[in-house]
Amino acid sequence: MSDPDELLRIEGIRKTFPGVVALDGVDFDLRRGEVHVLLGENGAGKSTLIKMLSGAHTPDEGRIRVDGEEVRIHGAQDAERLGIATIYQEFNLVPDLTVAENIFLGRQPRRFGMIDRRRMEADAEVLLARVGVDVSPRARVRELGIARLQMVEIAKALSLEARVLVMDEPTAVLTSEEVEKLFAIVRGLRADGVGVVFITHHLEEIAALGDRVTVIRDGRSVGQVPAGTPEEELVRLMVGRSIEQQYPRRRPDRGTPLLTVEGLTRDGVFHDVGFEVHAGEVVGIAGLVGAGRTEVVRAVFGADPYDRGAVKVSGTALRRHDVNAAMAAGIGLVPEDRKGQGLVLDASVEENLGLVTLRSATRAGLVDRKAQRAAAGRMAERLGVRMAGLGQHVRTLSGGNQQKVVIGKWLLADSKVLILDEPTRGIDVGAKVEIYQLINELTAAGAAVLMISSDLPEVLGMSDRVLVMAQGRIAGELTAEEATQDAVMALAVSTPSTATSTSTSTGREAPRGH
């Protein structure tokens, strides 16, 4: 006899794509009024599984049951009819339409054959109030920030009267305050009897919100455990091995200064920023949202202009606002937005890995493709990129593997100063540790690493020194021994005595801690 509280059951689901077994016998169930966390490394099969529920993919084998009855979901309309709504990491909203129009897209209320705009906006207002977001139903979606877009997606799901809500990495780009608001909404949905499938890479969120956890590894469900299971056990289930140390920083001997920044100033953005990064060390940059961290490193790389100051590599000054000069001097930048700025998504793994070295591999106008392919193959193997082959489009890789490709192109260019801006955002714990090990390899080989991260434990765990920015200035520098969460935050919220008001110092949200 079926469980009357069971909303959804997935049994023995198998799905293959050319050359890849994405899912191989996955089991999962969801009850009314629970948050069931789906956990696994990038590439484990989570996205494929939730696309089965939204109708984007159909299983090759296995069954999906809703309310005890076997169903087939062939598209979004089938999912909607069954009360299943999915909120993806990349929002499914139309930028030029209003909030109300997005919420009721394709289902607008009508009167006398015409869209009843007044009723649509009134109904949208009720839904927006339910999710606790202060936004006009008449606002254009393109005018909204990430957090409000997230709430509009939830309101849209509520308009469908969804009984099953799938949330794919909903907190990946939210601040701590925004995460708490989202959690309050999810708890309210749980109290109303909605079943929530919650995907996250932030392990600390599981005990705070979840009821049960199903772990997927290599396309298989490998365990179901309570949400209060220790993080060490969750990690072991995810990666198939224990990770004794979350931040495996090895500190080689510090060498000579490779990167020197002197009095770097961009009026109204950052002022009088100066620091050094030596061979063999990792220097972390911490600070509140809007402190100017990303703006500084983009200026160092030549991507953005600055008004005064100097950037030197091994003592030689670089031309201002000149990316080619920075690259020629051995600086590489892994940007915060890897999809928008670090990759050509519709190009292959091979092509992306060869982007930086394309010029040096060209002779008489012809690219030595054989050498480029061989180099790309060696780098992909070294980094453990999970892929069907070098010809696979980067768009189809998991987040962690995309990040490896971004880093790999700079390794092929033999960068001696690597700037990492949010290097592990949106990737799972197993891939994070692989990135950390790679950082260790780079510094052991004599490279210098400058790392921005809003994840305070990451900054503290991987940095030999920590620079803290506040209001566009360096508020202080801490050694690894001095750097604690309290010490960093005290500097991050300080007002440097000589600082002037800057346009970037509006954010007051703290970096996310564990």
PDB file of C-alpha atoms in Angstrom, residues 112-284:
ATOM      1  CA  PHE A 112     -14.275  39.375 -22.877  1.00  0.00           C
ATOM      2  CA  GLY A 113     -11.444  37.681 -24.799  1.00  0.00           C
ATOM      3  CA  MET A 114      -8.877  40.264 -23.748  1.00  0.00           C
ATOM      4  CA  ILE A 115      -6.115  39.926 -21.134  1.00  0.00           C
ATOM      5  CA  ASP A 116      -7.479  41.180 -17.818  1.00  0.00           C
ATOM      6  CA  ARG A 117      -4.384  43.156 -16.803  1.00  0.00           C
ATOM      7  CA  ARG A 118      -5.925  44.544 -13.625  1.00  0.00           C
ATOM      8  CA  ARG A 119      -6.787  41.098 -12.296  1.00  0.00           C
ATOM      9  CA  MET A 120      -3.412  39.678 -13.404  1.00  0.00           C
ATOM     10  CA  GLU A 121      -1.523  42.398 -11.516  1.00  0.00           C
ATOM     11  CA  ALA A 122      -3.739  42.020  -8.442  1.00  0.00           C
ATOM     12  CA  ASP A 123      -3.189  38.244  -8.390  1.00  0.00           C
ATOM     13  CA  ALA A 124       0.556  38.777  -8.858  1.00  0.00           C
ATOM     14  CA  GLU A 125       0.579  41.217  -5.949  1.00  0.00           C
ATOM     15  CA  VAL A 126      -0.941  38.560  -3.670  1.00  0.00           C
ATOM     16  CA  LEU A 127       1.690  36.010  -4.724  1.00  0.00           C
ATOM     17  CA  LEU A 128       4.549  38.487  -4.298  1.00  0.00           C
ATOM     18  CA  ALA A 129       3.299  39.347  -0.803  1.00  0.00           C
ATOM     19  CA  ARG A 130       3.199  35.635   0.036  1.00  0.00           C
ATOM     20  CA  VAL A 131       6.909  35.272  -0.792  1.00  0.00           C
ATOM     21  CA  GLY A 132       7.698  38.496   1.037  1.00  0.00           C
ATOM     22  CA  VAL A 133       9.223  40.495  -1.810  1.00  0.00           C
ATOM     23  CA  ASP A 134       8.611  44.217  -2.148  1.00  0.00           C
ATOM     24  CA  VAL A 135       8.403  44.662  -5.895  1.00  0.00           C
ATOM     25  CA  SER A 136       5.724  46.089  -8.148  1.00  0.00           C
ATOM     26  CA  PRO A 137       3.951  43.602 -10.442  1.00  0.00           C
ATOM     27  CA  ARG A 138       4.354  46.257 -13.136  1.00  0.00           C
ATOM     28  CA  ALA A 139       8.173  46.387 -12.838  1.00  0.00           C
ATOM     29  CA  ARG A 140      10.194  45.081 -15.773  1.00  0.00           C
ATOM     30  CA  VAL A 141      12.084  41.924 -14.913  1.00  0.00           C
ATOM     31  CA  ARG A 142      15.331  43.321 -16.360  1.00  0.00           C
ATOM     32  CA  GLU A 143      15.269  45.983 -13.612  1.00  0.00           C
ATOM     33  CA  LEU A 144      15.447  43.420 -10.782  1.00  0.00           C
ATOM     34  CA  GLY A 145      18.450  42.054  -8.893  1.00  0.00           C
ATOM     35  CA  ILE A 146      19.242  38.361  -8.465  1.00  0.00           C
ATOM     36  CA  ALA A 147      17.437  37.945  -5.121  1.00  0.00           C
ATOM     37  CA  ARG A 148      14.208  39.464  -6.423  1.00  0.00           C
ATOM     38  CA  LEU A 149      14.384  37.381  -9.599  1.00  0.00           C
ATOM     39  CA  GLN A 150      14.568  34.331  -7.357  1.00  0.00           C
ATOM     40  CA  MET A 151      11.424  35.408  -5.514  1.00  0.00           C
ATOM     41  CA  VAL A 152       9.580  36.084  -8.778  1.00  0.00           C
ATOM     42  CA  GLU A 153      10.411  32.525  -9.873  1.00  0.00           C
ATOM     43  CA  ILE A 154       8.963  31.202  -6.601  1.00  0.00           C
ATOM     44  CA  ALA A 155       5.841  33.352  -7.021  1.00  0.00           C
ATOM     45  CA  LYS A 156       5.476  31.929 -10.538  1.00  0.00           C
ATOM     46  CA  ALA A 157       5.689  28.392  -9.119  1.00  0.00           C
ATOM     47  CA  LEU A 158       3.024  29.241  -6.513  1.00  0.00           C
ATOM     48  CA  SER A 159       0.768  30.568  -9.275  1.00  0.00           C
ATOM     49  CA  LEU A 160       0.865  27.067 -10.739  1.00  0.00           C
ATOM     50  CA  GLU A 161      -0.306  25.711  -7.359  1.00  0.00           C
ATOM     51  CA  ALA A 162       2.763  23.497  -7.390  1.00  0.00           C
ATOM     52  CA  ARG A 163       2.796  20.667  -4.880  1.00  0.00           C
ATOM     53  CA  VAL A 164       6.374  19.696  -5.796  1.00  0.00           C
ATOM     54  CA  LEU A 165       8.904  22.534  -6.006  1.00  0.00           C
ATOM     55  CA  VAL A 166      12.394  21.758  -7.337  1.00  0.00           C
ATOM     56  CA  MET A 167      15.044  24.371  -6.468  1.00  0.00           C
ATOM     57  CA  ASP A 168      18.420  24.054  -8.215  1.00  0.00           C
ATOM     58  CA  GLU A 169      21.177  25.901  -6.300  1.00  0.00           C
ATOM     59  CA  PRO A 170      18.844  28.737  -5.243  1.00  0.00           C
ATOM     60  CA  THR A 171      21.373  30.261  -2.812  1.00  0.00           C
ATOM     61  CA  ALA A 172      24.453  30.223  -5.066  1.00  0.00           C
ATOM     62  CA  VAL A 173      24.446  33.975  -5.741  1.00  0.00           C
ATOM     63  CA  LEU A 174      22.609  35.264  -2.648  1.00  0.00           C
ATOM     64  CA  THR A 175      24.034  37.085   0.348  1.00  0.00           C
ATOM     65  CA  SER A 176      23.594  35.707   3.882  1.00  0.00           C
ATOM     66  CA  GLU A 177      20.634  38.015   4.526  1.00  0.00           C
ATOM     67  CA  GLU A 178      18.933  37.003   1.276  1.00  0.00           C
ATOM     68  CA  VAL A 179      19.508  33.320   2.057  1.00  0.00           C
ATOM     69  CA  GLU A 180      17.705  33.706   5.399  1.00  0.00           C
ATOM     70  CA  LYS A 181      14.719  35.306   3.641  1.00  0.00           C
ATOM     71  CA  LEU A 182      14.643  32.458   1.121  1.00  0.00           C
ATOM     72  CA  PHE A 183      14.795  29.860   3.907  1.00  0.00           C
ATOM     73  CA  ALA A 184      11.837  31.515   5.651  1.00  0.00           C
ATOM     74  CA  ILE A 185       9.809  31.222   2.426  1.00  0.00           C
ATOM     75  CA  VAL A 186      10.774  27.559   1.948  1.00  0.00           C
ATOM     76  CA  ARG A 187       9.799  26.780   5.551  1.00  0.00           C
ATOM     77  CA  GLY A 188       6.440  28.424   4.923  1.00  0.00           C
ATOM     78  CA  LEU A 189       5.906  26.297   1.813  1.00  0.00           C
ATOM     79  CA  ARG A 190       6.824  23.183   3.802  1.00  0.00           C
ATOM     80  CA  ALA A 191       4.241  24.136   6.454  1.00  0.00           C
ATOM     81  CA  ASP A 192       1.640  24.430   3.658  1.00  0.00           C
ATOM     82  CA  GLY A 193       2.349  20.822   2.617  1.00  0.00           C
ATOM     83  CA  VAL A 194       4.510  21.548  -0.439  1.00  0.00           C
ATOM     84  CA  GLY A 195       7.291  19.045  -1.050  1.00  0.00           C
ATOM     85  CA  VAL A 196      10.593  20.749  -1.885  1.00  0.00           C
ATOM     86  CA  VAL A 197      13.533  19.147  -3.712  1.00  0.00           C
ATOM     87  CA  PHE A 198      16.494  21.332  -2.730  1.00  0.00           C
ATOM     88  CA  ILE A 199      19.877  21.167  -4.471  1.00  0.00           C
ATOM     89  CA  THR A 200      22.800  22.915  -2.784  1.00  0.00           C
ATOM     90  CA  HIS A 201      26.591  22.793  -2.548  1.00  0.00           C
ATOM     91  CA  HIS A 202      26.614  24.628   0.791  1.00  0.00           C
ATOM     92  CA  LEU A 203      26.704  21.775   3.282  1.00  0.00           C
ATOM     93  CA  GLU A 204      25.869  24.036   6.228  1.00  0.00           C
ATOM     94  CA  GLU A 205      22.458  24.743   4.626  1.00  0.00           C
ATOM     95  CA  ILE A 206      21.394  21.106   4.817  1.00  0.00           C
ATOM     96  CA  ALA A 207      20.904  20.856   8.591  1.00  0.00           C
ATOM     97  CA  ALA A 208      19.427  24.383   8.664  1.00  0.00           C
ATOM     98  CA  LEU A 209      16.659  23.611   6.168  1.00  0.00           C
ATOM     99  CA  GLY A 210      16.487  19.963   5.141  1.00  0.00           C
ATOM    100  CA  ASP A 211      14.667  16.905   6.459  1.00  0.00           C
ATOM    101  CA  ARG A 212      16.329  14.144   4.439  1.00  0.00           C
ATOM    102  CA  VAL A 213      19.276  13.894   2.049  1.00  0.00           C
ATOM    103  CA  THR A 214      19.730  11.646  -0.972  1.00  0.00           C
ATOM    104  CA  VAL A 215      23.300  11.505  -2.269  1.00  0.00           C
ATOM    105  CA  ILE A 216      24.030  10.846  -5.958  1.00  0.00           C
ATOM    106  CA  ARG A 217      27.489   9.809  -7.115  1.00  0.00           C
ATOM    107  CA  ASP A 218      28.456   8.941 -10.704  1.00  0.00           C
ATOM    108  CA  GLY A 219      24.814   8.697 -11.759  1.00  0.00           C
ATOM    109  CA  ARG A 220      23.752   6.393  -8.927  1.00  0.00           C
ATOM    110  CA  SER A 221      21.916   7.039  -5.665  1.00  0.00           C
ATOM    111  CA  VAL A 222      24.418   5.890  -3.036  1.00  0.00           C
ATOM    112  CA  GLY A 223      22.631   6.717   0.195  1.00  0.00           C
ATOM    113  CA  GLN A 224      19.734   8.376   1.957  1.00  0.00           C
ATOM    114  CA  VAL A 225      20.478   9.934   5.351  1.00  0.00           C
ATOM    115  CA  PRO A 226      18.909  12.409   7.812  1.00  0.00           C
ATOM    116  CA  ALA A 227      19.668  16.105   7.261  1.00  0.00           C
ATOM    117  CA  GLY A 228      21.535  16.191  10.567  1.00  0.00           C
ATOM    118  CA  THR A 229      24.222  13.801   9.279  1.00  0.00           C
ATOM    119  CA  PRO A 230      27.739  15.213   9.959  1.00  0.00           C
ATOM    120  CA  GLU A 231      29.325  17.057   7.031  1.00  0.00           C
ATOM    121  CA  GLU A 232      32.282  14.632   7.021  1.00  0.00           C
ATOM    122  CA  GLU A 233      29.918  11.714   6.306  1.00  0.00           C
ATOM    123  CA  LEU A 234      28.084  13.672   3.578  1.00  0.00           C
ATOM    124  CA  VAL A 235      31.416  14.438   1.907  1.00  0.00           C
ATOM    125  CA  ARG A 236      32.443  10.777   2.106  1.00  0.00           C
ATOM    126  CA  LEU A 237      29.189   9.720   0.427  1.00  0.00           C
ATOM    127  CA  MET A 238      29.544  12.399  -2.272  1.00  0.00           C
ATOM    128  CA  VAL A 239      33.119  11.748  -3.338  1.00  0.00           C
ATOM    129  CA  GLY A 240      33.565   8.107  -2.308  1.00  0.00           C
ATOM    130  CA  ARG A 241      36.462   8.914  -0.027  1.00  0.00           C
ATOM    131  CA  SER A 242      37.060  10.831   3.161  1.00  0.00           C
ATOM    132  CA  ILE A 243      38.459  14.335   2.928  1.00  0.00           C
ATOM    133  CA  GLU A 244      40.505  14.724   6.063  1.00  0.00           C
ATOM    134  CA  GLN A 245      41.097  18.408   5.513  1.00  0.00           C
ATOM    135  CA  GLN A 246      38.664  20.748   3.800  1.00  0.00           C
ATOM    136  CA  TYR A 247      41.387  23.283   2.976  1.00  0.00           C
ATOM    137  CA  PRO A 248      44.586  21.326   2.245  1.00  0.00           C
ATOM    138  CA  ARG A 249      46.897  24.327   2.053  1.00  0.00           C
ATOM    139  CA  ARG A 250      50.607  23.522   1.775  1.00  0.00           C
ATOM    140  CA  ARG A 251      52.845  26.541   2.340  1.00  0.00           C
ATOM    141  CA  PRO A 252      56.003  26.417   0.230  1.00  0.00           C
ATOM    142  CA  ASP A 253      58.879  28.774   0.935  1.00  0.00           C
ATOM    143  CA  ARG A 254      58.043  32.321  -0.096  1.00  0.00           C
ATOM    144  CA  GLY A 255      60.172  33.664  -2.940  1.00  0.00           C
ATOM    145  CA  THR A 256      60.708  37.072  -4.493  1.00  0.00           C
ATOM    146  CA  PRO A 257      57.824  39.470  -5.257  1.00  0.00           C
ATOM    147  CA  LEU A 258      56.195  38.593  -8.586  1.00  0.00           C
ATOM    148  CA  LEU A 259      53.292  41.062  -8.490  1.00  0.00           C
ATOM    149  CA  THR A 260      53.642  44.554  -7.043  1.00  0.00           C
ATOM    150  CA  VAL A 261      50.741  47.015  -6.937  1.00  0.00           C
ATOM    151  CA  GLU A 262      51.524  50.607  -5.922  1.00  0.00           C
ATOM    152  CA  GLY A 263      48.994  53.339  -5.099  1.00  0.00           C
ATOM    153  CA  LEU A 264      46.398  52.016  -7.532  1.00  0.00           C
ATOM    154  CA  THR A 265      43.526  54.499  -7.776  1.00  0.00           C
ATOM    155  CA  ARG A 266      40.392  54.789  -9.861  1.00  0.00           C
ATOM    156  CA  ASP A 267      38.506  57.857  -8.752  1.00  0.00           C
ATOM    157  CA  GLY A 268      35.208  56.995  -7.073  1.00  0.00           C
ATOM    158  CA  VAL A 269      35.910  53.251  -7.096  1.00  0.00           C
ATOM    159  CA  PHE A 270      39.153  52.392  -5.231  1.00  0.00           C
ATOM    160  CA  HIS A 271      41.955  54.484  -3.794  1.00  0.00           C
ATOM    161  CA  ASP A 272      45.643  54.076  -3.007  1.00  0.00           C
ATOM    162  CA  VAL A 273      45.632  50.272  -3.143  1.00  0.00           C
ATOM    163  CA  GLY A 274      49.049  48.703  -2.712  1.00  0.00           C
ATOM    164  CA  PHE A 275      50.315  45.183  -2.012  1.00  0.00           C
ATOM    165  CA  GLU A 276      52.783  42.494  -3.104  1.00  0.00           C
ATOM    166  CA  VAL A 277      52.323  38.821  -3.959  1.00  0.00           C
ATOM    167  CA  HIS A 278      55.437  36.678  -3.755  1.00  0.00           C
ATOM    168  CA  ALA A 279      56.363  33.513  -5.599  1.00  0.00           C
ATOM    169  CA  GLY A 280      54.994  30.498  -3.757  1.00  0.00           C
ATOM    170  CA  GLU A 281      52.255  32.254  -1.794  1.00  0.00           C
ATOM    171  CA  VAL A 282      48.508  32.714  -1.845  1.00  0.00           C
ATOM    172  CA  VAL A 283      47.256  36.167  -0.914  1.00  0.00           C
ATOM    173  CA  GLY A 284      43.529  36.340  -0.220  1.00  0.00           C
TER     174      GLY A 284
END
